[in-house]
Each structure stands twice: as structure tokens, then as C-alpha cells.
Amino acid sequence: MVNLVSAEAIEKSYGKDPVLAGVSLGVAQGERIGVVGRNGGGKSTLLRILAGIEVADAGKVTHNSELRLGHLTQVDVVDKSQLVSSFIFGNQQTHAWASNSLARDVISGLFGSLESELLNRELGQLSGGELRRVALARLLISDLNLIFLDEPTNHLDINGINWLAHHLRTRKNLAVIVVTHDRWFLDEISDRVWEVVNGSVAEYDGGYSAFVLAKAERLRQAAAEDARRNNLIRKELAWLRRGAPARTTKPKFRVDAANQLISKEPPPRDQAELLNFAVNRLGKRVYELHDVSLTLPGGVAILKNVTLDFGPGIRYGILGNNGVGKTTLLKLLTGSTLPTSGRVQTGTTVKAGYLSQHLDELDPSFRVLEAVEQISHHVDLGNGKELSASQLCERLGFGADLQWTPVSDLSGGERRRLQLTRILMSGPNVVILDEPTNDFDVETLASLEDLLDGFAGTLLVVSHDRYFLERVCDQLYLLDGSGGIAHLPGGIEQYLNQDAVTLQTITQTEKPKVNIWQLQKDLTKVERKLTQLGEKVIEIQLRMASATNDYQQLQELQSELEITQVSQQEFEVKWLELLAEIETGQKSSNS
């Protein structure tokens, strides 16, 4: 297959720091390539050089004569009075583009119910996120055969990200190179992964999950490799393989090799132990909403007569379309916004750490480590394991060199990571995160997830990052845009398929009938048993594979397998029953 773009031995440095060193690679028609690597490691530089926006110091970039290239960048608004429809479609009349199925799909997928309102607005009236979506729409409807996307999911909600992944998979002749921290999106669309590390580019076949497996194998073989990074990648691999069904089903993900690598890897967190720690730290009350309504100026209803408990040690993910009030709900819980009616009760022992979407002002003369040590020199996140300020910085992507960087020299993303580090350093027993993943690379995200696995407290997360939500949260709730909150026991798949299910909202009339906390403990025990049974099934199947010539042993193993699978099915039924009881109890909860 002919390459659309080829790079031969390209070099790039900024000052004395080499970013790319001797990189050679190519992009063929229809390929979808995900690019990962540490922030500042050269991912965006690589894309700009391949696109011809930036010139390499050495080496050669060749563009095929048939190349039609587009690059998603920040929109430079020349004419603020230009209508969005004109910016996207040029001089085409509405009937012309509306008869184009590609254009209709893109506009509907990216703008949803706001389609007509957005198309008739002026560019100068749009937010940064709206401008970004408008630029993406124009790129997707253009006649291109290669597009470069740098963090395309940052201003999309989960529905939008799901649509974009499906759309790109259906564009068979369109080659895509995407830099993103969104690992679910990477796994959905990528045929190959490039990892930009130490000036070179390592190539992996398959999506993000195949990359995790290959990297886990490589780290296992590299005896001198950092043990903590090795443990992190194995832990992530184990999480990808667990669940019903397993989260990784892509054909290039080699299941047997993965199972061998993670055979002794425990679940990411001991939920029962953390729950006990959390109850000891928090008591039984964290946040309670009693018949709460919240209406914004202009009559927009965020909540209508909602009664809901947020309990100790539970990890909550909050979903909903852009603009439904997810951030407003967090502000309500922290007391910075008051309800229109009803009351919000906060537990007397609650010590909340809140990462908002706005940066705190920090003394620019402080160095990173000094800014963290200003809060504390050591922290215990509630599980008896103490971290120093320097260790916590390291876990969140501030290596030894960066720890001595003045705050004034940090990027916006680095400042937000510093803000999160300071929040965790304060020793909260409730952590509230509003879109925490935008400023992290995939490696630092895995480290943050590992850190949160040991957090003994309540976690509330608003995020569009599906992978992160599923990885760190136990319970998901949906703000439905009409003032209701619905529990999603079926997770994000239930949310995306909500037209096929009935989402029961939580209202004032619901009364408690069950002990939620006991049910949560029972659910954790059943999940542990399911994990053990799943591992036993794999072990029996491996033994059967090596006993192909021993008919008697095969019969015995087959009998053992059937008994184990029956037990597995019984526990799956129990798991579903407990989920239903928990959902019923939470719907009827009223303290």
C-alpha cells in the first residue's frame, strides 16, 4: 500500500533538548494511528512536522502527490461576525449540504439538538469548546484522505465521543492520526499505536489494549526497567481483562499472553477494606440531598425534587450531556451554590478536596515542590500508606527536574496537575474531580488511577473520559437534563443505549427499604468470587489445552469446567440481584 506521508530520519530539537531523533515512519491510505507519550515528549511536534506546519532540523518528509491533508488546530477567528454555517459550508445553500448524508451525519453527531441554534450563531459568540467542535465539523466534511487530530475529544461529551469513534471507523479510505489521552477512544479507532518516547517512535499493531499488552511484555523482559512502571502497566492490563465481558475484545489483543502476564495480579483495589477505612474516617453521612430543586437564572432546571445520598467510600461518576449542570451539581455539594429549595446536608467530618475547571492563583516564584510542601510535607490518603510531597509529585507527572521548576514557567495543564497535587496533599476524605483528565498523558493517568485505588474516602468524578470513569468509579449517575438524576447500574453502555431501557429518576417520594452499605459489601464479595471463578475457568481451559491426548483427564477437566461454570452463572445471577436491590434502595433512599 502506497504511503500518503513518509518520514525518513527526522530530527528536531528545541535549544539543547532533542525531541525527535532519527524517526522514520509512514502513513498509508485508510490507516488509523493513535499517538501516545508523555506530555512535552514530542507528540504534537511529530504531527506538525508530518503535516508540513513545522520543519525538521534534519531528515526528510515526503507527501504523496495525491495527499489531501487536514489538521485540527485552534480556530483563528478572522471575521467574528461570520456565521457558523458559512464557516463550515462556505457559500453552499442549506438545501445543498442538507442533502449530503456525510454533512448531515457530522452536524447531527457533533451538535446534536443544538444544531439549528449553533449554525445560525456568529463565530465571535462561541466558546473555545464550541469553536473546536465547529473546526472539527469543517474538517470531517472536507474532501480529505488524511487528517491529523490533536486531542479531538476534549470538548465532546460521552455521546459525542462515541459518535466520533463510530464515524471514523466507517470512513474506510480516510487515514487518521490522533493524539489523545482518551484511552477508550484510542482503543476503538486505532489499527496501530505510535509511542513517542525518548526521541524515538515505537510502533505497535492494534489498539490501546494491544499496546498495553505489548508494553507489559517488554517491561517484563527489561530487568533494569523501573519496577513501579512495570507494576502499573500490569495492573492496567489486568483491569482490561477483567469484567463481564472482558473489556478487551479486539482481535490483535492476544488473550492467552495477557492472562499469563496477569495470573497473579490482584483486583485494582480492595473495596471492602477501603469501605471500612472510609466509614471510620467519614461516618455514615457525606452529602445528602433532601427534596432539592435547583433552577438557574433564566429558568433552566438542573434538579427537581431530588433526594439522594452520597455515602462513605463509594466512587461516583456523574454523566450527562454538555450543559446539563454537572459542574453546578458539584458546586451545590461543596456549598458554593445554594439550592432553590430543599436542603443539602454535609457530614460533620467531611474534608473535601475539589479540583474545579478553574486554576487557583499561586505564587509564581514558588517552585513546584515548594508549592506542594506549602500544603504539607507528608500525606496519608486514608489507607495507612504515607507519601512525601516529592513522592506525590512524582506520581502525578512531576519528575525530579520538574519539581524545581518555577510555577511561572508551567503550562496551563501543568498548573492544573499541580493544583490536583496540592488538593491530594491536603489529606481530604472526599475528593471531587471536575474533568480531571484533560491535562494528563496516558502514563500519568494510569498513575493517578493507581493513586486513587488506595484512596479511602468518597470520590465524585465528572468526566467525559469513559476509560477513566469505568476504571475509578463504582457507581454511575446520569443528569438527564430535565431535573432528574438516574442511577446507571448497567454503566456507560446503558447510558449510550438509554432509549432501549427505562432510566428511573430519583425523586422526593422514594423511601429507604434496604441497607445500602451492607448490599455494597455483599456485592463486593460476589465480585471477588466471580473474579476467582473466572480465573479458575481460564486455568481449567489451559489444562485442557495441554491434555489433548489424555481422554480420561479431558473428561475429568470437562466435568470440573461445567461445575465451575454453573457456579459462575449462579454468582452472576446473585450479582444482578444485588445490583437491582441496590438500585431499588437508592431510588427509595430518604434519610
Coordinates of C-alpha atoms in Angstrom, one line a residue:
M1 CA 0.0 0.0 0.0
V2 CA 1.4 3.4 -1.0
N3 CA 2.2 5.8 1.8
L4 CA 0.4 9.2 1.9
V5 CA 3.2 10.6 4.1
S6 CA 6.7 9.2 4.7
A7 CA 9.3 10.4 7.2
E8 CA 13.0 9.4 7.0
A9 CA 15.4 10.0 9.9
I10 CA 13.8 13.2 11.1
E11 CA 15.5 15.2 13.9
K12 CA 14.0 18.0 16.0
S13 CA 15.4 19.9 19.0
Y14 CA 14.4 22.9 20.9
G15 CA 17.5 24.5 22.3
K16 CA 19.7 21.7 23.6
D17 CA 16.8 19.4 24.2
P18 CA 16.3 16.7 21.4
V19 CA 12.6 16.0 20.9
L20 CA 12.8 13.6 17.9
A21 CA 16.0 11.7 16.9
G22 CA 16.2 9.7 13.7
V23 CA 12.5 9.0 13.4
S24 CA 11.4 7.1 10.3
L25 CA 7.8 6.0 9.6
G26 CA 4.9 6.1 7.1
V27 CA 1.2 6.5 6.9
A28 CA -0.9 4.6 4.3
Q29 CA -4.3 5.2 3.0
G30 CA -7.1 4.2 5.4
E31 CA -4.8 3.6 8.4
R32 CA -5.9 4.9 11.8
I33 CA -2.9 5.6 14.1
G34 CA -3.1 6.6 17.8
V35 CA -0.1 8.5 19.2
V36 CA 0.8 8.3 22.9
G37 CA 3.6 9.5 25.1
R38 CA 4.4 11.8 27.9
N39 CA 3.3 15.4 27.8
G40 CA 6.0 17.5 26.2
G41 CA 7.6 14.4 24.7
G42 CA 7.1 15.4 21.1
K43 CA 3.7 14.0 20.0
S44 CA 2.3 17.3 18.7
T45 CA 5.7 18.2 17.2
L46 CA 5.7 15.0 15.3
L47 CA 2.3 15.8 13.8
R48 CA 3.2 19.3 12.9
I49 CA 6.4 18.1 11.1
L50 CA 4.4 15.4 9.2
A51 CA 1.8 18.0 8.2
G52 CA 4.5 20.4 7.0
I53 CA 3.5 23.1 9.5
E54 CA 6.9 22.8 11.2
V55 CA 10.3 22.0 9.6
A56 CA 12.5 19.3 10.9
D57 CA 16.1 20.1 11.7
A58 CA 17.3 17.1 9.7
G59 CA 15.8 14.3 7.7
K60 CA 13.1 14.2 5.0
V61 CA 9.3 14.3 5.0
T62 CA 7.6 13.2 1.7
H63 CA 4.0 13.9 0.8
N64 CA 2.3 11.8 -1.9
S65 CA 1.1 13.8 -4.9
E66 CA -2.5 12.5 -4.1
L67 CA -2.4 13.7 -0.5
R68 CA -5.2 15.9 0.7
L69 CA -4.4 16.7 4.3
G70 CA -6.3 18.4 7.1
H71 CA -5.1 19.3 10.6
L72 CA -7.4 20.0 13.6
T73 CA -6.0 23.1 15.2
Q74 CA -7.2 26.1 17.2
V75 CA -9.6 28.2 15.2
D76 CA -8.1 31.6 14.2
V77 CA -11.3 33.8 14.0
V78 CA -10.6 36.4 11.4
D79 CA -14.2 37.5 11.0
K80 CA -16.1 37.3 14.3
S81 CA -19.4 38.1 12.5
Q82 CA -19.2 35.1 10.2
L83 CA -22.0 32.6 10.7
V84 CA -21.0 29.1 11.8
S85 CA -22.9 27.7 8.7
S86 CA -20.8 29.8 6.4
F87 CA -17.5 28.9 8.2
I88 CA -18.3 25.1 7.8
F89 CA -20.0 25.0 4.4
G90 CA -18.8 28.1 2.6
N91 CA -21.3 29.5 0.1
Q92 CA -23.4 26.3 -0.1
Q93 CA -27.1 26.8 0.3
T94 CA -28.7 24.9 3.2
H95 CA -30.6 22.5 0.8
A96 CA -27.2 21.7 -0.9
W97 CA -25.4 20.5 2.2
A98 CA -28.5 19.1 3.9
S99 CA -28.9 16.6 1.0
N100 CA -25.4 15.4 1.7
S101 CA -25.5 12.3 4.0
L102 CA -21.9 12.9 5.3
A103 CA -22.6 16.5 6.2
R104 CA -25.9 15.6 7.9
D105 CA -24.2 12.9 10.0
V106 CA -21.3 15.2 11.1
I107 CA -23.6 18.1 12.1
S108 CA -26.0 15.9 13.9
G109 CA -23.2 13.9 15.7
L110 CA -21.2 17.0 16.8
F111 CA -24.0 19.5 17.5
G112 CA -27.0 17.3 18.5
S113 CA -30.1 19.1 19.5
L114 CA -28.2 22.4 19.3
E115 CA -27.7 22.0 15.5
S116 CA -30.0 24.8 14.3
E117 CA -29.1 27.2 17.1
L118 CA -25.3 26.8 16.6
L119 CA -25.3 27.0 12.8
N120 CA -27.0 30.4 13.0
R121 CA -24.7 31.9 15.5
E122 CA -21.6 34.1 14.8
L123 CA -18.1 32.8 15.4
G124 CA -17.4 35.6 17.8
Q125 CA -20.3 34.3 20.1
L126 CA -18.8 30.8 20.5
S127 CA -16.9 29.5 23.5
G128 CA -13.5 27.8 22.9
G129 CA -15.0 24.4 23.1
E130 CA -17.8 25.3 20.6
L131 CA -15.2 26.7 18.2
R132 CA -13.2 23.5 18.5
R133 CA -16.3 21.4 17.5
V134 CA -17.0 23.7 14.6
A135 CA -13.5 23.3 13.3
L136 CA -13.8 19.5 13.7
A137 CA -17.1 19.6 11.7
R138 CA -15.5 21.5 8.9
L139 CA -12.5 19.1 8.8
L140 CA -14.7 16.0 8.7
I141 CA -16.9 17.1 5.8
S142 CA -13.9 18.2 3.7
D143 CA -12.6 16.1 0.8
L144 CA -9.5 14.8 2.6
N145 CA -7.7 11.5 2.7
L146 CA -5.6 12.2 5.8
I147 CA -6.5 14.1 8.9
F148 CA -4.4 14.9 12.0
L149 CA -6.4 15.2 15.2
D150 CA -4.8 16.7 18.3
E151 CA -6.9 15.9 21.4
P152 CA -10.2 15.9 19.4
T153 CA -12.3 14.6 22.4
N154 CA -11.5 17.4 24.8
H155 CA -14.7 19.4 24.2
L156 CA -17.1 16.5 23.5
D157 CA -19.4 14.7 25.9
I158 CA -19.6 10.9 26.0
N159 CA -22.3 10.8 23.3
G160 CA -20.1 12.9 21.1
I161 CA -17.0 10.8 21.6
N162 CA -19.0 7.6 20.9
W163 CA -20.3 9.2 17.7
L164 CA -16.8 10.3 16.6
A165 CA -15.3 6.9 17.1
H166 CA -18.0 5.2 15.1
H167 CA -17.8 7.9 12.4
L168 CA -14.1 7.5 12.0
R169 CA -14.3 3.7 11.8
T170 CA -16.8 3.9 8.9
R171 CA -14.6 6.3 6.9
K172 CA -12.7 3.4 5.3
N173 CA -10.5 5.4 2.9
L174 CA -9.7 8.2 5.3
A175 CA -6.4 7.9 7.2
V176 CA -6.3 9.3 10.7
I177 CA -3.5 10.2 13.1
V178 CA -4.8 11.1 16.5
V179 CA -3.0 12.4 19.6
T180 CA -5.3 11.9 22.6
H181 CA -5.3 11.0 26.3
D182 CA -8.7 9.2 25.9
R183 CA -7.7 5.5 26.0
W184 CA -11.2 4.2 25.2
F185 CA -11.3 6.3 22.1
L186 CA -7.7 5.1 21.1
D187 CA -8.8 1.5 21.5
E188 CA -11.9 2.0 19.5
I189 CA -10.4 3.6 16.4
S190 CA -6.7 2.6 16.2
D191 CA -5.2 0.0 14.0
R192 CA -1.7 0.9 15.2
V193 CA -0.2 2.9 18.1
W194 CA 2.9 5.1 18.0
E195 CA 4.6 5.7 21.3
V196 CA 6.8 8.7 21.3
V197 CA 9.4 8.1 24.0
N198 CA 13.0 9.5 24.4
G199 CA 13.1 11.0 21.0
S200 CA 12.1 7.8 19.1
V201 CA 8.8 6.3 18.0
A202 CA 8.0 2.7 18.9
E203 CA 5.2 1.2 16.7
Y204 CA 2.6 -1.4 18.0
D205 CA 0.0 -3.2 16.0
G206 CA -3.6 -3.0 17.3
G207 CA -5.4 -0.5 19.5
Y208 CA -4.6 0.8 23.0
S209 CA -5.2 -2.6 24.7
A210 CA -2.8 -4.4 22.4
F211 CA -0.3 -1.6 23.1
V212 CA -0.7 -2.2 26.9
L213 CA -0.1 -5.9 26.4
A214 CA 3.0 -5.4 24.2
K215 CA 4.4 -2.9 26.6
A216 CA 3.8 -5.2 29.6
E217 CA 5.7 -7.9 27.9
R218 CA 8.5 -5.6 27.0
L219 CA 8.8 -4.2 30.6
R220 CA 8.8 -7.8 32.0
Q221 CA 11.8 -8.6 29.8
A222 CA 13.7 -5.4 30.7
A223 CA 15.2 -6.3 34.1
A224 CA 16.5 -2.8 34.6
E225 CA 13.2 -1.1 34.0
D226 CA 11.5 0.9 36.8
A227 CA 9.6 -1.6 38.9
R228 CA 6.7 0.8 39.6
R229 CA 6.1 1.4 35.9
N230 CA 6.1 -2.3 35.3
N231 CA 3.6 -2.8 38.1
L232 CA 1.3 0.0 36.8
I233 CA 1.2 -1.4 33.2
R234 CA 0.4 -5.0 34.5
K235 CA -2.3 -3.5 36.8
E236 CA -3.9 -1.7 33.8
L237 CA -3.6 -4.9 31.7
A238 CA -5.3 -6.9 34.5
W239 CA -8.2 -4.4 34.6
L240 CA -8.6 -4.5 30.9
R241 CA -9.0 -8.3 31.0
R242 CA -11.5 -8.4 33.9
G243 CA -15.2 -7.7 33.8
A244 CA -18.1 -9.5 32.2
P245 CA -17.5 -9.5 29.3
A246 CA -13.8 -8.7 29.3
R247 CA -13.2 -5.1 28.3
T248 CA -10.7 -6.0 25.6
T249 CA -12.0 -8.0 22.6
K250 CA -10.0 -6.6 19.7
P251 CA -8.5 -9.4 17.5
K252 CA -4.9 -8.2 17.9
F253 CA -5.1 -8.4 21.7
R254 CA -3.6 -11.8 22.5
V255 CA -5.7 -13.1 25.3
D256 CA -3.5 -16.1 26.3
A257 CA -0.4 -13.9 26.6
A258 CA -2.3 -11.3 28.6
N259 CA -3.7 -13.9 31.0
Q260 CA -0.3 -15.4 31.6
L261 CA 1.1 -12.0 32.5
I262 CA -1.6 -11.1 35.0
S263 CA -2.2 -14.5 36.5
K264 CA -1.1 -13.3 40.0
E265 CA -2.3 -9.7 39.7
P266 CA -5.0 -8.9 42.3
P267 CA -8.0 -6.7 41.6
P268 CA -7.1 -2.9 41.4
R269 CA -8.5 -2.2 44.9
D270 CA -9.8 -4.0 47.9
Q271 CA -13.3 -2.4 48.0
A272 CA -14.4 -3.9 51.3
E273 CA -11.2 -2.8 53.1
L274 CA -11.4 0.7 51.6
L275 CA -15.1 1.0 52.6
N276 CA -14.2 0.1 56.2
F277 CA -11.5 2.7 56.2
A278 CA -13.8 5.3 54.7
V279 CA -16.6 4.7 57.2
N280 CA -14.1 5.1 60.0
R281 CA -12.9 8.4 58.6
L282 CA -16.3 9.8 57.5
G283 CA -19.1 8.1 59.5
K284 CA -22.2 7.3 57.5
R285 CA -23.0 10.8 56.2
V286 CA -21.1 12.5 53.4
Y287 CA -23.6 14.5 51.3
E288 CA -27.4 14.2 51.5
L289 CA -29.8 15.9 49.2
H290 CA -33.3 16.3 50.6
D291 CA -36.1 17.2 48.1
V292 CA -33.6 19.5 46.4
S293 CA -34.5 21.7 43.4
L294 CA -32.1 23.9 41.7
T295 CA -33.1 26.3 38.9
L296 CA -30.6 28.7 37.3
P297 CA -31.4 32.3 36.2
G298 CA -33.5 32.0 33.0
G299 CA -35.5 29.1 34.3
V300 CA -33.1 26.2 33.5
A301 CA -33.9 23.4 35.9
I302 CA -30.8 21.4 37.0
L303 CA -32.5 19.4 39.7
K304 CA -36.2 18.9 40.5
N305 CA -37.2 17.5 43.9
V306 CA -34.2 15.2 44.2
T307 CA -33.4 13.1 47.3
L308 CA -30.1 11.3 47.2
D309 CA -27.3 10.1 49.5
F310 CA -23.6 10.1 48.6
G311 CA -22.2 7.6 51.0
P312 CA -18.7 6.9 52.5
G313 CA -16.2 5.0 50.4
I314 CA -18.3 5.0 47.3
R315 CA -16.8 6.1 44.0
Y316 CA -19.4 8.1 42.0
G317 CA -19.2 9.1 38.3
I318 CA -21.5 11.8 37.1
L319 CA -22.6 11.7 33.4
G320 CA -24.7 13.9 31.2
N321 CA -24.6 16.0 28.0
N322 CA -22.7 19.2 27.9
G323 CA -24.6 22.0 29.7
V324 CA -27.0 19.8 31.8
G325 CA -25.4 21.1 35.1
K326 CA -22.8 18.5 36.2
T327 CA -20.4 21.2 37.4
T328 CA -23.3 23.0 39.1
L329 CA -24.1 19.8 41.0
L330 CA -20.6 19.7 42.3
K331 CA -20.8 23.3 43.4
L332 CA -24.1 22.5 45.2
L333 CA -22.4 19.7 47.1
T334 CA -19.4 21.9 48.1
G335 CA -21.7 24.8 49.2
S336 CA -20.6 27.3 46.6
T337 CA -24.1 27.2 45.0
L338 CA -27.3 27.1 47.1
P339 CA -30.4 25.1 46.2
T340 CA -33.6 26.9 45.1
S341 CA -35.5 24.7 47.5
G342 CA -34.8 21.7 49.7
R343 CA -31.6 21.2 51.7
V344 CA -28.2 19.8 51.3
Q345 CA -26.6 18.2 54.4
T346 CA -22.9 17.7 54.7
G347 CA -21.3 15.2 57.2
T348 CA -19.6 16.9 60.1
T349 CA -16.3 15.0 59.4
V350 CA -16.2 15.8 55.6
K351 CA -12.9 17.3 54.4
A352 CA -13.4 17.9 50.7
G353 CA -10.7 18.4 48.1
Y354 CA -12.3 20.0 45.0
L355 CA -10.5 20.1 41.6
S356 CA -12.6 22.6 39.6
Q357 CA -12.1 23.6 36.0
H358 CA -10.6 27.0 37.1
L359 CA -7.0 27.5 38.2
D360 CA -6.1 28.8 41.6
E361 CA -3.7 31.7 41.8
L362 CA -0.3 30.5 43.0
D363 CA 2.8 32.5 43.9
P364 CA 4.7 32.5 40.6
S365 CA 8.1 32.5 42.4
F366 CA 7.4 29.2 44.1
R367 CA 8.9 26.1 42.7
V368 CA 6.6 23.1 42.2
L369 CA 7.8 21.2 45.2
E370 CA 7.6 24.3 47.4
A371 CA 4.0 24.9 46.3
V372 CA 3.1 21.3 47.3
E373 CA 5.1 21.5 50.6
Q374 CA 3.2 24.7 51.4
I375 CA 0.2 22.4 52.0
S376 CA 2.1 19.6 53.8
H377 CA 5.3 17.6 53.7
H378 CA 3.6 14.2 54.0
V379 CA 0.1 12.8 53.4
D380 CA -1.8 9.7 54.3
L381 CA -4.7 9.1 51.8
G382 CA -6.5 7.1 54.4
N383 CA -5.1 3.6 53.8
G384 CA -2.2 3.9 56.2
K385 CA 0.3 4.4 53.5
E386 CA 2.2 7.7 53.7
L387 CA 3.6 9.7 50.8
S388 CA 6.1 12.6 50.9
A389 CA 5.4 15.7 48.9
S390 CA 8.1 14.7 46.4
Q391 CA 6.7 11.2 46.0
L392 CA 3.2 12.5 45.3
C393 CA 4.7 15.0 42.8
E394 CA 6.4 12.1 41.1
R395 CA 3.2 10.0 40.9
L396 CA 1.4 12.9 39.2
G397 CA 4.0 13.5 36.5
F398 CA 6.4 16.0 38.2
G399 CA 9.7 14.2 38.0
A400 CA 12.8 15.3 39.9
D401 CA 13.7 18.0 37.4
L402 CA 10.2 19.5 37.1
Q403 CA 9.9 19.7 40.9
W404 CA 12.3 22.5 40.9
T405 CA 10.6 24.4 38.0
P406 CA 9.2 27.8 39.0
V407 CA 5.3 27.9 38.9
S408 CA 5.6 30.8 36.4
D409 CA 7.2 28.5 33.8
L410 CA 4.5 25.9 33.9
S411 CA 1.9 25.4 31.2
G412 CA -1.8 25.7 31.9
G413 CA -2.1 21.9 32.0
E414 CA 0.9 21.5 34.4
R415 CA -0.6 24.1 36.7
R416 CA -3.8 22.1 36.9
R417 CA -1.9 19.0 37.7
L418 CA -0.1 21.0 40.4
Q419 CA -3.5 22.1 41.7
L420 CA -4.6 18.4 42.0
T421 CA -1.3 17.5 43.7
R422 CA -1.9 20.3 46.3
I423 CA -5.5 19.1 46.8
L424 CA -4.4 15.5 47.5
M425 CA -1.6 16.7 49.7
S426 CA -4.2 18.3 52.0
G427 CA -5.4 14.9 53.1
P428 CA -9.1 15.1 52.0
N429 CA -11.6 12.3 52.8
V430 CA -13.8 13.4 49.9
V431 CA -12.2 14.0 46.5
I432 CA -14.2 15.9 43.9
L433 CA -12.8 16.0 40.4
D434 CA -14.3 18.1 37.6
E435 CA -12.9 17.0 34.2
P436 CA -9.6 15.9 35.7
T437 CA -8.1 14.0 32.7
N438 CA -7.6 16.7 30.0
D439 CA -4.1 17.7 31.3
F440 CA -2.7 14.2 31.7
D441 CA -0.8 11.9 29.4
V442 CA -1.9 8.2 29.4
E443 CA 1.0 7.1 31.6
T444 CA 0.3 9.8 34.3
L445 CA -3.4 8.9 34.1
A446 CA -2.6 5.3 34.9
S447 CA -0.5 6.6 37.9
L448 CA -3.4 8.8 39.1
E449 CA -5.8 5.8 38.8
D450 CA -3.3 3.7 40.9
L451 CA -3.2 6.5 43.5
L452 CA -7.0 6.7 43.7
D453 CA -7.2 2.9 44.1
G454 CA -5.6 3.4 47.5
F455 CA -7.8 6.4 48.5
A456 CA -10.0 5.5 51.5
G457 CA -12.8 8.0 51.1
T458 CA -15.6 9.2 48.8
L459 CA -14.8 10.1 45.2
L460 CA -17.0 12.1 42.9
V461 CA -15.9 12.5 39.3
V462 CA -17.4 14.5 36.4
S463 CA -15.6 13.4 33.2
H464 CA -16.2 12.7 29.5
D465 CA -13.3 10.2 29.7
R466 CA -15.1 6.8 29.5
Y467 CA -12.0 4.8 30.3
F468 CA -11.2 6.8 33.5
L469 CA -14.8 6.7 34.7
E470 CA -15.1 3.0 34.3
R471 CA -11.6 2.5 35.9
V472 CA -12.1 4.5 39.1
C473 CA -15.8 4.7 39.7
D474 CA -18.1 2.0 41.2
Q475 CA -21.5 3.8 40.6
L476 CA -22.5 6.0 37.7
Y477 CA -25.4 8.5 37.8
L478 CA -26.9 10.5 34.9
L479 CA -28.1 14.1 35.0
D480 CA -30.9 13.8 32.4
G481 CA -31.2 17.5 31.5
S482 CA -34.8 17.7 32.9
G483 CA -34.0 18.0 36.6
G484 CA -33.7 14.3 37.3
I485 CA -30.8 12.0 38.3
A486 CA -30.8 8.4 37.2
H487 CA -28.7 5.6 38.5
L488 CA -26.9 3.6 35.8
P489 CA -26.3 0.1 37.1
G490 CA -25.5 -1.0 33.6
G491 CA -22.8 1.6 33.3
I492 CA -21.9 3.7 30.3
E493 CA -23.4 1.2 27.8
Q494 CA -26.7 1.7 29.5
Y495 CA -26.3 5.5 29.1
L496 CA -25.5 5.2 25.4
N497 CA -28.4 2.9 24.9
Q498 CA -30.8 4.7 27.2
D499 CA -33.6 4.7 24.6
A500 CA -33.8 1.0 24.9
V501 CA -34.1 1.0 28.7
T502 CA -36.1 2.8 31.3
L503 CA -34.0 5.2 33.4
Q504 CA -35.6 5.6 36.7
T505 CA -35.0 9.1 38.2
I506 CA -34.6 9.7 41.9
T507 CA -37.3 11.9 43.4
Q508 CA -38.7 13.1 46.7
T509 CA -41.2 10.3 47.0
E510 CA -38.7 7.5 47.4
K511 CA -38.2 5.9 50.8
P512 CA -35.4 3.6 52.2
K513 CA -36.2 0.0 52.5
V514 CA -32.8 -1.7 52.5
N515 CA -29.4 -1.3 54.0
I516 CA -27.4 0.1 51.0
W517 CA -24.0 -0.2 52.7
Q518 CA -24.5 -3.9 53.6
L519 CA -25.6 -4.6 50.0
Q520 CA -22.5 -2.8 48.7
K521 CA -20.3 -5.1 50.9
D522 CA -22.2 -8.2 49.6
L523 CA -21.8 -7.0 46.1
T524 CA -18.0 -6.7 46.6
K525 CA -17.8 -10.2 48.0
V526 CA -19.7 -11.6 45.0
E527 CA -17.5 -9.7 42.6
R528 CA -14.4 -11.2 44.2
K529 CA -15.9 -14.7 43.9
L530 CA -16.7 -14.0 40.2
T531 CA -13.1 -13.0 39.6
Q532 CA -11.8 -16.2 41.3
L533 CA -14.2 -18.3 39.3
G534 CA -13.2 -16.6 36.1
E535 CA -9.6 -17.3 36.8
K536 CA -10.4 -20.9 37.6
V537 CA -12.2 -21.3 34.3
I538 CA -9.1 -20.0 32.4
E539 CA -6.8 -22.3 34.4
I540 CA -9.0 -25.4 33.6
Q541 CA -9.1 -24.4 29.9
L542 CA -5.3 -24.1 29.9
R543 CA -5.0 -27.6 31.4
M544 CA -7.4 -29.0 28.8
A545 CA -5.3 -27.5 26.1
S546 CA -2.3 -29.4 27.3
A547 CA -4.2 -32.7 27.9
T548 CA -5.4 -33.2 24.3
N549 CA -4.1 -36.8 24.1
D550 CA -5.4 -37.9 27.6
Y551 CA -9.1 -38.7 27.1
Q552 CA -9.8 -39.6 30.7
Q553 CA -8.2 -36.4 32.0
L554 CA -10.1 -34.4 29.5
Q555 CA -13.4 -35.9 30.7
E556 CA -12.5 -35.0 34.3
L557 CA -11.5 -31.5 33.4
Q558 CA -14.7 -31.0 31.3
S559 CA -16.7 -32.1 34.3
E560 CA -14.8 -29.7 36.6
L561 CA -15.2 -26.9 34.0
E562 CA -19.0 -27.4 33.8
I563 CA -19.4 -27.4 37.6
T564 CA -17.3 -24.2 37.8
Q565 CA -19.3 -22.5 35.0
V566 CA -22.6 -23.4 36.8
S567 CA -21.3 -21.8 39.9
Q568 CA -20.2 -18.8 37.9
Q569 CA -23.7 -18.4 36.5
E570 CA -25.2 -18.7 40.0
F571 CA -23.0 -15.9 41.2
E572 CA -23.7 -13.8 38.1
V573 CA -27.4 -14.1 39.0
K574 CA -26.7 -13.1 42.6
W575 CA -24.6 -10.1 41.3
L576 CA -27.6 -8.9 39.1
E577 CA -30.0 -9.4 42.0
L578 CA -27.8 -7.3 44.4
L579 CA -27.4 -4.6 41.7
A580 CA -31.2 -4.5 41.4
E581 CA -31.6 -4.3 45.2
I582 CA -29.1 -1.5 45.4
E583 CA -30.8 0.4 42.7
T584 CA -34.2 0.0 44.4
G585 CA -32.8 1.0 47.7
Q586 CA -31.1 4.1 46.3
K587 CA -34.2 5.1 44.5
S588 CA -36.2 4.8 47.7
S589 CA -33.5 6.4 49.9
N590 CA -34.6 9.2 52.2
S591 CA -32.7 9.8 55.4

